[in-house]
XYZ file of C-alpha atoms in Angstrom:
698
model
C 25.606 -38.618 44.443
C 22.309 -36.759 44.161
C 23.995 -33.469 45.140
C 26.700 -33.965 42.500
C 24.127 -34.706 39.806
C 22.111 -31.627 40.761
C 25.253 -29.517 40.654
C 26.066 -30.742 37.142
C 22.529 -29.901 35.967
C 22.785 -26.434 37.554
C 26.164 -25.775 35.932
C 24.848 -26.867 32.528
C 21.828 -24.578 32.910
C 24.033 -21.695 34.027
C 26.483 -22.179 31.166
C 23.606 -22.279 28.663
C 22.289 -18.961 29.940
C 25.740 -17.416 29.901
C 26.312 -18.564 26.336
C 22.887 -17.296 25.331
C 23.578 -13.922 26.920
C 26.970 -13.688 25.318
C 25.457 -14.519 21.948
C 22.713 -11.927 22.514
C 25.299 -9.193 22.998
C 26.589 -9.956 19.510
C 23.165 -9.503 17.916
C 22.985 -6.348 15.757
C 20.800 -3.645 17.226
C 18.426 -3.619 14.230
C 17.703 -7.330 14.698
C 17.508 -7.180 18.504
C 14.966 -4.364 18.189
C 12.667 -6.662 16.186
C 13.371 -9.976 17.968
C 14.190 -9.106 21.621
C 14.031 -12.824 22.566
C 16.737 -13.768 20.075
C 19.848 -15.453 21.418
C 21.784 -15.725 18.167
C 21.662 -14.944 14.472
C 22.743 -17.081 11.568
C 24.781 -16.128 8.550
C 23.035 -14.094 5.880
C 21.711 -16.460 3.216
C 23.553 -16.541 -0.073
C 20.492 -16.866 -2.345
C 18.619 -13.848 -1.001
C 19.698 -11.275 1.567
C 17.879 -12.435 4.707
C 19.301 -13.080 8.149
C 17.827 -15.991 10.173
C 17.188 -15.295 13.845
C 17.135 -17.984 16.544
C 16.238 -18.493 20.179
C 18.723 -21.214 21.118
C 18.009 -23.787 18.371
C 14.514 -22.570 17.436
C 14.149 -20.457 14.293
C 12.172 -17.324 15.168
C 12.115 -15.829 11.689
C 14.046 -13.660 9.258
C 15.169 -10.034 9.191
C 15.829 -8.187 5.944
C 15.923 -4.736 4.360
C 13.402 -3.819 1.691
C 16.085 -2.180 -0.466
C 17.515 -5.643 -1.177
C 14.260 -6.718 -2.840
C 12.491 -3.689 -4.332
C 13.445 -0.258 -5.618
C 10.139 1.588 -5.610
C 11.027 5.250 -5.939
C 9.459 7.890 -3.693
C 9.035 11.617 -4.290
C 12.663 12.250 -3.400
C 13.803 10.056 -6.270
C 15.094 7.470 -3.807
C 13.444 4.373 -2.249
C 12.312 4.130 1.353
C 14.392 1.452 3.115
C 12.426 -0.521 5.721
C 13.878 -3.156 8.048
C 11.307 -5.955 8.405
C 11.119 -9.026 10.619
C 8.963 -11.988 9.561
C 8.207 -14.974 11.770
C 7.985 -18.497 10.379
C 4.233 -18.126 9.737
C 4.651 -15.012 7.604
C 3.555 -12.500 10.231
C 5.290 -9.138 10.508
C 6.897 -9.267 13.964
C 8.097 -5.669 13.799
C 9.487 -3.196 11.302
C 10.900 0.299 11.117
C 12.079 2.820 8.546
C 15.858 2.769 8.372
C 16.403 5.429 5.750
C 14.284 7.721 3.597
C 14.353 11.110 1.887
C 10.648 11.851 1.537
C 10.383 15.670 1.756
C 6.763 15.736 2.950
C 7.830 13.919 6.136
C 11.257 15.487 6.584
C 10.191 19.076 6.005
C 6.438 19.090 6.404
C 4.290 16.667 8.338
C 7.123 15.302 10.426
C 8.471 11.752 10.506
C 6.141 10.587 13.279
C 3.215 10.348 10.863
C 5.316 8.083 8.624
C 6.421 5.900 11.534
C 2.832 5.613 12.790
C 1.707 4.462 9.350
C 4.455 1.829 9.107
C 3.695 0.549 12.624
C 0.204 -0.530 11.476
C 1.740 -3.524 9.664
C 3.044 -5.029 12.919
C 1.355 -8.324 13.777
C -0.315 -8.739 10.378
C 0.289 -11.563 7.933
C 1.727 -10.754 4.533
C -1.086 -12.856 3.059
C -3.602 -10.194 3.992
C -4.861 -7.727 1.395
C -4.049 -4.243 2.640
C -6.147 -1.224 1.689
C -4.761 2.233 2.416
C -7.495 4.783 3.091
C -10.997 4.632 1.621
C -12.510 2.478 4.352
C -15.975 2.623 2.852
C -14.734 0.593 -0.116
C -13.052 -2.127 1.930
C -14.544 -5.598 1.870
C -14.520 -8.131 4.660
C -11.551 -9.908 3.121
C -9.292 -6.839 3.328
C -7.309 -5.144 6.074
C -7.803 -1.402 6.327
C -4.944 0.909 7.289
C -5.162 4.647 7.863
C -3.272 6.685 5.294
C -1.544 10.011 5.849
C -3.320 13.120 4.607
C -1.186 15.181 2.218
C 1.211 12.246 1.756
C -0.950 9.789 -0.178
C 1.631 8.907 -2.804
C 4.428 8.463 -0.264
C 2.444 6.024 1.886
C 1.379 4.040 -1.189
C 5.038 3.690 -2.136
C 5.855 2.561 1.415
C 2.969 0.062 1.394
C 4.147 -1.468 -1.894
C 7.702 -1.557 -0.557
C 6.755 -3.455 2.597
C 4.265 -5.894 1.058
C 6.283 -6.747 -2.057
C 9.584 -7.308 -0.241
C 7.914 -9.315 2.552
C 6.101 -11.534 0.043
C 9.359 -12.120 -1.833
C 10.993 -13.372 1.357
C 7.964 -15.427 2.399
C 7.762 -17.184 -0.958
C 11.468 -17.932 -0.928
C 11.853 -19.071 2.688
C 8.500 -20.008 4.207
C 6.172 -22.923 3.592
C 2.732 -22.170 2.238
C 3.554 -19.024 0.313
C 3.169 -20.167 -3.259
C 3.229 -17.460 -5.875
C -0.201 -16.928 -7.477
C -0.824 -18.963 -10.595
C -0.708 -17.471 -14.038
C -3.066 -20.162 -15.399
C -6.833 -20.223 -15.738
C -9.359 -22.938 -16.645
C -9.431 -23.568 -20.372
C -13.085 -22.887 -21.320
C -12.731 -24.651 -24.671
C -11.283 -27.940 -23.423
C -14.012 -30.571 -23.779
C -14.434 -34.124 -25.002
C -17.331 -36.511 -24.368
C -16.321 -38.948 -21.610
C -18.046 -41.399 -19.302
C -17.761 -41.112 -15.534
C -15.181 -43.898 -15.424
C -13.127 -42.247 -18.155
C -13.202 -38.962 -16.258
C -11.827 -40.777 -13.209
C -9.188 -42.642 -15.226
C -7.927 -39.400 -16.795
C -7.743 -37.702 -13.401
C -10.449 -35.138 -14.152
C -12.499 -36.597 -11.265
C -10.667 -37.757 -8.128
C -11.479 -40.993 -6.334
C -10.641 -41.138 -2.621
C -10.684 -44.447 -0.748
C -9.815 -44.789 2.936
C -8.870 -48.359 3.849
C -7.548 -50.246 6.827
C -4.023 -49.828 5.459
C -4.390 -46.070 6.026
C -4.792 -46.690 9.779
C -1.511 -48.521 10.248
C 0.677 -46.813 12.796
C -2.117 -44.621 14.107
C -3.127 -44.369 17.754
C -5.424 -47.026 19.152
C -8.114 -44.373 19.711
C -8.196 -43.629 15.969
C -8.148 -47.332 15.097
C -11.022 -47.921 17.492
C -13.018 -45.123 15.841
C -12.389 -46.686 12.421
C -13.502 -50.100 13.665
C -16.705 -48.551 14.958
C -17.312 -47.053 11.516
C -16.886 -50.418 9.825
C -19.303 -51.985 12.273
C -21.826 -49.180 11.838
C -21.855 -49.397 8.038
C -21.360 -53.186 7.870
C -18.655 -52.759 5.286
C -17.158 -55.691 3.448
C -13.400 -55.841 2.963
C -11.113 -53.184 4.324
C -12.781 -50.052 2.846
C -13.747 -47.463 5.461
C -14.951 -44.674 3.207
C -15.120 -43.899 -0.512
C -15.660 -40.443 -2.031
C -15.461 -38.826 -5.471
C -14.465 -35.177 -5.955
C -15.602 -33.496 -9.183
C -14.939 -29.812 -9.918
C -17.990 -29.007 -12.013
C -16.455 -25.663 -13.014
C -14.164 -27.598 -15.342
C -16.115 -27.762 -18.634
C -14.993 -31.316 -19.366
C -16.432 -32.394 -15.993
C -19.503 -30.188 -15.636
C -20.752 -30.600 -19.215
C -20.224 -34.374 -19.176
C -22.013 -34.980 -15.857
C -24.825 -32.418 -16.037
C -27.264 -31.916 -18.847
C -27.354 -28.503 -20.521
C -30.227 -27.157 -18.403
C -28.679 -28.336 -15.143
C -25.286 -26.865 -16.054
C -26.940 -23.502 -16.793
C -28.730 -23.649 -13.422
C -25.393 -24.252 -11.719
C -23.868 -21.170 -13.363
C -26.768 -19.062 -12.100
C -26.082 -20.215 -8.527
C -22.417 -19.149 -8.646
C -21.089 -15.630 -8.380
C -18.375 -14.476 -10.812
C -15.067 -16.180 -10.030
C -16.566 -18.862 -7.787
C -16.075 -22.597 -8.390
C -18.324 -25.602 -7.767
C -17.089 -28.846 -6.221
C -19.403 -31.867 -6.253
C -18.679 -34.525 -3.634
C -20.157 -38.032 -3.730
C -20.039 -40.445 -0.825
C -20.447 -43.949 -2.252
C -19.307 -46.145 0.656
C -18.928 -46.006 4.415
C -18.174 -42.939 6.476
C -19.540 -39.761 4.869
C -18.177 -36.245 4.575
C -21.423 -34.974 6.159
C -23.121 -36.046 9.351
C -26.758 -36.880 9.973
C -27.161 -33.437 11.588
C -25.808 -31.580 8.538
C -27.571 -28.256 7.881
C -27.878 -27.183 4.230
C -25.836 -24.153 3.118
C -23.207 -24.786 5.788
C -19.706 -26.255 5.647
C -19.538 -30.086 5.648
C -18.347 -31.291 9.040
C -15.917 -33.946 7.824
C -14.444 -32.414 4.636
C -11.330 -30.241 4.454
C -9.854 -28.564 1.364
C -6.496 -26.840 1.658
C -3.629 -25.595 -0.491
C -0.136 -24.734 0.614
C -1.049 -25.623 4.187
C -3.857 -23.054 4.348
C -7.557 -24.048 4.478
C -10.002 -23.039 1.762
C -13.527 -21.964 2.657
C -16.179 -24.246 1.160
C -19.932 -24.096 1.664
C -22.944 -26.077 0.449
C -25.057 -24.163 -2.093
C -28.130 -26.334 -1.391
C -28.234 -27.338 -5.039
C -30.364 -30.431 -4.663
C -32.729 -29.537 -1.815
C -35.515 -28.370 -4.130
C -34.423 -30.104 -7.341
C -33.771 -33.778 -7.844
C -30.286 -34.513 -9.196
C -30.318 -34.657 -12.992
C -27.326 -36.077 -14.821
C -26.598 -36.680 -18.465
C -25.077 -40.094 -17.719
C -25.105 -42.792 -15.050
C -23.122 -42.106 -11.866
C -22.034 -44.638 -9.230
C -24.597 -45.361 -6.546
C -24.115 -42.807 -3.789
C -25.308 -42.242 -0.254
C -24.719 -38.495 -0.042
C -24.198 -35.835 -2.691
C -23.497 -32.150 -2.258
C -22.393 -29.314 -4.523
C -20.098 -26.965 -2.649
C -19.197 -23.364 -3.390
C -15.499 -22.341 -3.376
C -15.299 -18.581 -2.899
C -13.486 -16.521 -5.528
C -11.235 -15.107 -2.793
C -10.714 -18.480 -1.171
C -7.200 -18.710 -2.562
C -7.688 -22.076 -4.317
C -5.846 -22.486 -7.629
C -7.037 -25.612 -9.423
C -3.856 -25.845 -11.497
C -1.706 -26.301 -8.395
C -1.508 -29.190 -5.972
C -4.173 -29.217 -3.292
C -5.233 -31.520 -0.486
C -8.748 -32.861 0.112
C -9.201 -34.694 3.400
C -11.891 -36.624 5.236
C -11.803 -36.053 8.989
C -12.758 -38.943 11.250
C -13.699 -37.972 14.826
C -12.301 -39.908 17.769
C -12.003 -39.534 21.543
C -8.449 -39.376 22.985
C -10.083 -39.585 26.419
C -13.540 -39.688 27.921
C -13.845 -35.898 28.074
C -12.044 -34.974 24.843
C -13.104 -34.929 21.217
C -10.577 -34.836 18.356
C -10.391 -35.753 14.683
C -7.917 -37.428 12.371
C -7.478 -36.349 8.746
C -7.164 -38.850 5.914
C -5.814 -36.672 3.088
C -5.724 -37.126 -0.658
C -3.159 -35.170 -2.664
C -4.862 -33.810 -5.805
C -3.104 -32.500 -8.904
C -5.379 -31.948 -11.856
C -3.999 -32.579 -15.385
C -2.319 -29.597 -17.034
C -4.399 -29.819 -20.219
C -7.376 -28.492 -18.263
C -5.730 -25.070 -18.014
C -4.369 -22.343 -20.227
C -2.093 -19.353 -19.704
C -3.963 -16.366 -18.349
C -3.664 -13.641 -20.999
C -4.265 -10.972 -18.351
C -1.677 -12.296 -15.917
C 1.128 -9.927 -15.032
C 4.052 -12.265 -15.509
C 6.938 -9.861 -15.078
C 5.882 -7.698 -12.149
C 2.761 -6.134 -10.679
C 1.204 -3.021 -12.188
C 3.509 -0.075 -11.430
C 2.287 2.175 -8.654
C 2.168 5.228 -10.903
C -0.316 3.477 -13.209
C -2.579 2.641 -10.254
C -2.431 6.264 -9.108
C -3.312 7.572 -12.573
C -6.316 5.223 -12.735
C -7.505 6.240 -9.275
C -7.252 9.960 -10.099
C -8.925 9.837 -13.492
C -11.521 12.489 -12.626
C -8.959 14.906 -11.171
C -6.692 14.414 -14.176
C -9.573 14.943 -16.602
C -10.668 18.214 -14.970
C -7.083 19.485 -14.929
C -6.557 18.643 -18.592
C -9.866 20.306 -19.566
C -8.764 23.482 -17.776
C -5.378 23.447 -19.518
C -7.010 22.972 -22.923
C -9.440 25.833 -22.213
C -6.560 28.025 -21.013
C -4.578 27.253 -24.167
C -7.529 28.208 -26.362
C -8.043 31.385 -24.367
C -4.421 32.397 -24.899
C -4.513 31.381 -28.556
C -7.473 33.709 -29.217
C -6.385 36.284 -26.663
C -6.141 39.208 -29.091
C -9.702 38.601 -30.285
C -11.079 38.316 -26.747
C -9.401 41.229 -24.954
C -11.843 43.842 -26.347
C -14.533 42.091 -24.268
C -13.460 43.508 -20.924
C -16.159 41.960 -18.751
C -15.648 38.520 -20.281
C -11.879 38.604 -19.734
C -12.310 39.768 -16.124
C -14.830 36.963 -15.519
C -12.451 34.355 -16.963
C -9.638 35.791 -14.853
C -11.703 35.621 -11.648
C -12.813 32.052 -12.374
C -9.222 31.023 -13.088
C -7.948 32.421 -9.792
C -10.619 30.576 -7.792
C -10.183 27.319 -9.737
C -6.388 27.339 -9.489
C -6.371 28.065 -5.765
C -9.094 25.703 -4.606
C -9.020 22.857 -7.136
C -5.467 22.689 -8.464
C -3.936 23.927 -5.200
C -5.899 22.831 -2.159
C -7.640 19.784 -3.679
C -5.358 18.348 -6.372
C -2.155 19.426 -4.607
C -0.767 20.784 -7.889
C 1.554 23.439 -6.484
C 4.844 23.350 -8.378
C 8.026 24.076 -6.427
C 11.650 25.010 -6.921
C 12.446 21.659 -5.332
C 11.222 20.075 -8.563
C 13.830 22.038 -10.511
C 16.920 20.968 -8.627
C 15.566 17.447 -8.172
C 15.377 17.271 -11.967
C 18.925 18.603 -12.298
C 20.214 16.012 -9.827
C 18.352 13.252 -11.664
C 19.961 14.259 -14.931
C 23.366 14.006 -13.237
C 22.698 10.802 -11.266
C 20.439 9.019 -13.760
C 17.000 10.148 -14.878
C 13.941 8.114 -13.853
C 10.630 9.177 -15.389
C 8.685 6.976 -12.954
C 9.520 9.332 -10.068
C 7.663 12.179 -11.752
C 4.733 10.010 -12.820
C 3.837 9.299 -9.184
C 1.912 12.578 -9.021
C -0.120 12.900 -12.227
C -1.276 16.477 -11.643
C 2.271 17.723 -10.960
C 3.558 15.803 -13.990
C 0.867 17.208 -16.299
C 1.380 20.756 -15.049
C 5.159 20.593 -15.395
C 4.866 19.178 -18.917
C 2.438 21.940 -19.875
C 4.509 24.681 -18.239
C 7.768 23.509 -19.804
C 6.308 23.682 -23.309
C 4.484 26.975 -22.720
C 7.652 28.651 -21.378
C 9.226 28.660 -24.814
C 6.012 29.728 -26.557
C 4.560 32.539 -24.414
C 6.959 32.839 -21.454
C 6.600 32.357 -17.714
C 3.341 34.286 -17.481
C 1.102 31.350 -18.313
C 2.191 29.581 -15.126
C 2.797 32.500 -12.775
C -0.431 34.255 -13.711
C -2.790 31.366 -14.425
C -1.526 28.144 -12.813
C 0.244 28.978 -9.541
C -2.063 28.468 -6.512
C -0.010 30.682 -4.189
C 0.166 33.338 -6.894
C -3.628 33.183 -7.118
C -3.872 33.513 -3.339
C -1.641 36.588 -3.408
C -3.678 38.142 -6.202
C -6.831 37.606 -4.180
C -5.141 39.441 -1.325
C -4.501 42.291 -3.761
C -8.179 42.330 -4.753
C -9.101 42.385 -1.071
C -6.736 45.298 -0.484
C -8.430 47.176 -3.333
C -11.872 46.527 -1.879
C -10.699 47.684 1.566
C -8.984 50.682 -0.026
C -5.658 49.825 1.537
C -3.076 52.269 0.240
C -0.394 50.500 -1.761
C 3.345 50.980 -1.390
C 4.919 51.765 -4.742
C 8.529 50.616 -4.952
C 10.772 53.129 -6.685
C 11.995 51.931 -10.108
C 15.653 51.752 -9.114
C 14.836 49.790 -5.939
C 12.404 47.586 -7.834
C 15.071 46.549 -10.359
C 17.521 45.651 -7.622
C 14.934 43.775 -5.575
C 13.986 41.662 -8.608
C 17.476 40.175 -8.574
C 16.960 38.686 -5.094
C 14.976 35.734 -6.431
C 17.713 34.913 -8.929
C 20.288 34.859 -6.152
C 18.048 32.568 -4.105
C 17.633 30.225 -7.089
C 21.386 29.993 -7.699
C 22.050 29.393 -3.997
C 19.419 26.631 -3.721
C 20.566 24.829 -6.863
C 24.212 24.979 -5.782
C 23.284 23.759 -2.291
C 21.311 20.827 -3.739
C 24.480 19.432 -5.333
C 26.158 19.624 -1.942
C 23.270 18.337 0.209
C 19.775 17.657 -1.093
C 18.468 17.446 2.463
C 19.831 20.916 3.291
C 18.517 22.324 0.022
C 15.026 21.031 0.831
C 15.170 22.748 4.204
C 16.305 26.015 2.620
C 13.501 25.710 0.082
C 11.151 26.688 2.908
C 11.723 30.183 1.557
C 8.742 29.067 -0.520
C 5.516 29.339 1.506
C 3.834 26.848 -0.830
C 4.098 23.783 1.389
C 2.718 25.566 4.432
C -0.134 27.415 2.762
C -1.186 25.194 -0.150
C -0.021 21.652 0.652
C -0.606 21.645 4.424
C -3.417 24.219 4.571
C -1.556 26.231 7.239
C -1.626 23.258 9.627
C 2.025 23.246 10.621
C 4.592 24.351 13.216
C 3.856 28.002 14.017
C 7.045 29.685 12.629
C 6.215 28.365 9.131
C 2.617 29.530 9.436
C 3.702 32.930 10.714
C 6.087 33.363 7.779
C 3.370 32.508 5.235
C 0.794 34.744 6.888
C 3.245 37.674 7.027
C 3.903 37.334 3.296
C 0.175 37.391 2.590
C -0.370 40.387 4.860
C 2.532 42.181 3.208
C 0.934 41.528 -0.174
C -1.966 43.697 0.983
C 0.452 46.641 0.800
C 2.849 45.504 -1.956
C 1.139 43.685 -4.808
C 2.375 40.059 -5.118
C 5.517 40.919 -3.187
C 6.701 37.302 -2.951
C 6.259 36.628 -6.679
C 8.111 39.804 -7.635
C 11.133 39.613 -5.376
C 11.518 36.294 -3.549
C 10.195 33.411 -5.662
C 13.096 31.189 -6.843
C 10.673 29.103 -8.904
C 9.576 32.205 -10.784
C 13.244 33.066 -11.332
C 13.940 29.665 -12.849
C 10.932 29.940 -15.149
C 11.915 33.490 -16.099
C 15.352 32.303 -17.220
C 13.844 29.630 -19.478
C 11.003 31.833 -20.732
C 12.906 35.083 -21.195
C 12.646 34.935 -24.992
C 9.243 33.444 -25.901
C 8.496 32.559 -29.510
C 5.198 34.437 -29.454
C 4.639 37.819 -27.790
C 0.911 38.409 -27.679
C 0.767 41.657 -25.702
C 0.413 44.406 -28.335
C 1.200 48.072 -27.586
C 0.434 51.449 -29.218
C 2.849 54.172 -30.296
C 1.788 56.360 -27.417
C 2.299 53.634 -24.786
C 5.098 54.836 -22.539
C 5.415 58.170 -24.319
C 3.430 60.035 -23.330
C 0.920 57.565 -21.763
C 1.976 55.914 -18.497
C -1.473 54.669 -17.401
C -0.798 50.931 -17.658
C 2.633 51.204 -16.070
C 1.452 53.346 -13.172
C -2.074 52.030 -12.551
C -2.779 48.748 -14.337
C 0.367 46.604 -14.020
C 0.550 45.638 -10.387
C 3.665 43.547 -10.911
C 5.660 46.385 -12.590
C 6.502 44.439 -15.738
C 6.069 47.418 -18.116
C 9.206 49.344 -18.993
C 9.431 53.131 -19.122
C 9.107 53.069 -22.921
C 5.901 51.017 -22.712
C 7.388 47.659 -23.750
C 6.729 44.443 -21.816
C 9.396 42.718 -19.735
C 8.382 39.109 -20.441
C 10.818 37.831 -17.806
C 8.634 39.477 -15.140
C 5.206 39.619 -16.788
C 2.546 37.248 -15.445
C 0.247 38.016 -18.397
C -2.748 39.003 -16.326
C -3.896 40.814 -19.551
C -4.934 43.935 -17.656
C -2.809 46.171 -19.904
C -4.217 44.847 -23.187
C -7.773 44.894 -21.823
C -7.247 48.567 -21.027
C -5.650 49.201 -24.401
C -8.543 47.587 -26.307
C -11.272 49.394 -24.342
C -11.843 52.983 -25.482
C -13.569 53.762 -22.201
C -10.416 52.821 -20.260
C -7.534 53.754 -22.541
C -6.516 57.439 -22.230
C -4.931 57.399 -25.649
C -8.315 56.900 -27.326
C -10.352 58.783 -24.747
C -8.417 62.022 -24.922
C -7.006 61.989 -28.441
C -7.282 65.314 -30.171
C -6.655 64.245 -33.729
C -9.085 62.231 -35.836
C -6.277 60.289 -37.436
C -6.489 56.726 -36.047
C -3.668 55.727 -33.728
C -1.338 53.181 -35.325
C -1.065 49.857 -33.440
C 2.444 48.660 -32.825
C 4.134 45.723 -31.166
C 7.294 46.770 -29.427
C 8.046 43.103 -29.006
C 7.583 41.653 -32.510
C 6.788 37.989 -32.968
C 9.882 35.849 -32.995
C 9.960 33.078 -35.573
């Protein structure tokens, strides 16, 4: 009989394992990766898209994709989809990126840096406050995560994606995740009331623990309660009696305390903190005889949503006798407790205040039993928070703009100064030294501040991303994620139609500035320049237009492939990543820079698809500021042969605005009699007539 019974038990155990294993084989790989102990999964919920995961009959947690809850757009114009697993306590069991199109990770830093960033969330509760980067500014109540250099915006988008979607699931499916309140204490709500009236209206809470509250409890707890009654010689069945008064409520604090005492209380509290006064009037007290001032009361618990709230005595009455504006019940103990501003307690929502009674389950053990009181304060004590964000949190782009205020301000100041310089260009060009100084400052500022620091290098990728957005549905928020790029593109787009491409290519492009510095270095080192023959130069200029057409066409076929082909631009390697990259990309960028020592701005002239796109839009500017003289081109060829390094002057002396970067070297020469051969060697005394071969278009 015993053998048969054992055999049945063994068979049941074996069949359970077999069923569990068979169920496990049906678990999707994404879920099994997060919950390797899972034996089965439930049906996806119909209210929100989460999948419950079980080990036999025990719920382990939920798995979901962030795309089903948020649509925060990254630099690619598409969201980053993260698969997240939450346990039943709201902890991130595991997570991984399922799909993304962020170019900085796909074609720059590599995906490992993204995956390493995401992995930091594993094991953390979604109730934590996460700070990305800036560790020196992190308080004790925050969790610090390392960011990713050169990908700040992308990781902020990923952080918002993970936290917001996880909180949405936690609030919908888990206990204790109540959405933050949109109400605050009404500072104007007040009426004169006695202590009894405050209790009757529910503004002060009365908490009695009686013998009836011990029914059904263990005999050890009952014995502890009996000992309390004997110790305090209580009449009737009352074990303990307490009053809880939140003095931060004006109707409570101003009625109980006189004006001077209420002012003293405010001085003892930091901004956002609340004061809770607790009175013990009968029996067992919330503090023990060994209570130390400025510590947490031993026998008092305050919680909300199942999570404890930190409370601490502020030692309010150690050096001052209690002073009240009206009579209070006789009390044995009184304390004013501080509730921290970050303690998570919302007075307008239900909370629980409990007295803990210690007892001994056995001779060697010590435990406690909680006697709770559910507290819900009347709604008239509160008002709608005018600053509450009812619809959704502040968009990420707004946070980024606030955080980069200084960078934005400096960039805007430079653009305003540059606009004024161009507006008064014809008055300033006679001052050769001044113009050269401004030019030198601009090159240094654009390379080091706008390029290396502010990461303001525009790219051809922006052009075909914009074209795809227009086709698929334009979203301005994508472009607002990088304020410097957005400001520069807005400025460049307007200036293209006014003065042409030269304002960007000559005064705002960091890689163009770097190439021009290489040209200055070549001049200082007396490196002989290679002059491209005019017929070859004209043909070579068309290369960049072919590259632009090919990239744009490819982007409509495959954006991912187009982004890879856009590596024809050395911008990401040199400016964005500071040459810290896989060696073939670095070698390519360095070779271009070395080649520019022999051929002035060779990349800008022949290979830059971004310059080609800007040239198409800025081919016919409204204003042509570069004036010429009758003798320019015939017979004088000084500016074409010696001054225009980019070969944007035609044989007849006119300016090709599609190629000109408006370095102003030609007009500086023209307006300086010591440099211009026309004035220096003129034979006749008749003044040379000034002409503009490119008249102003209106």
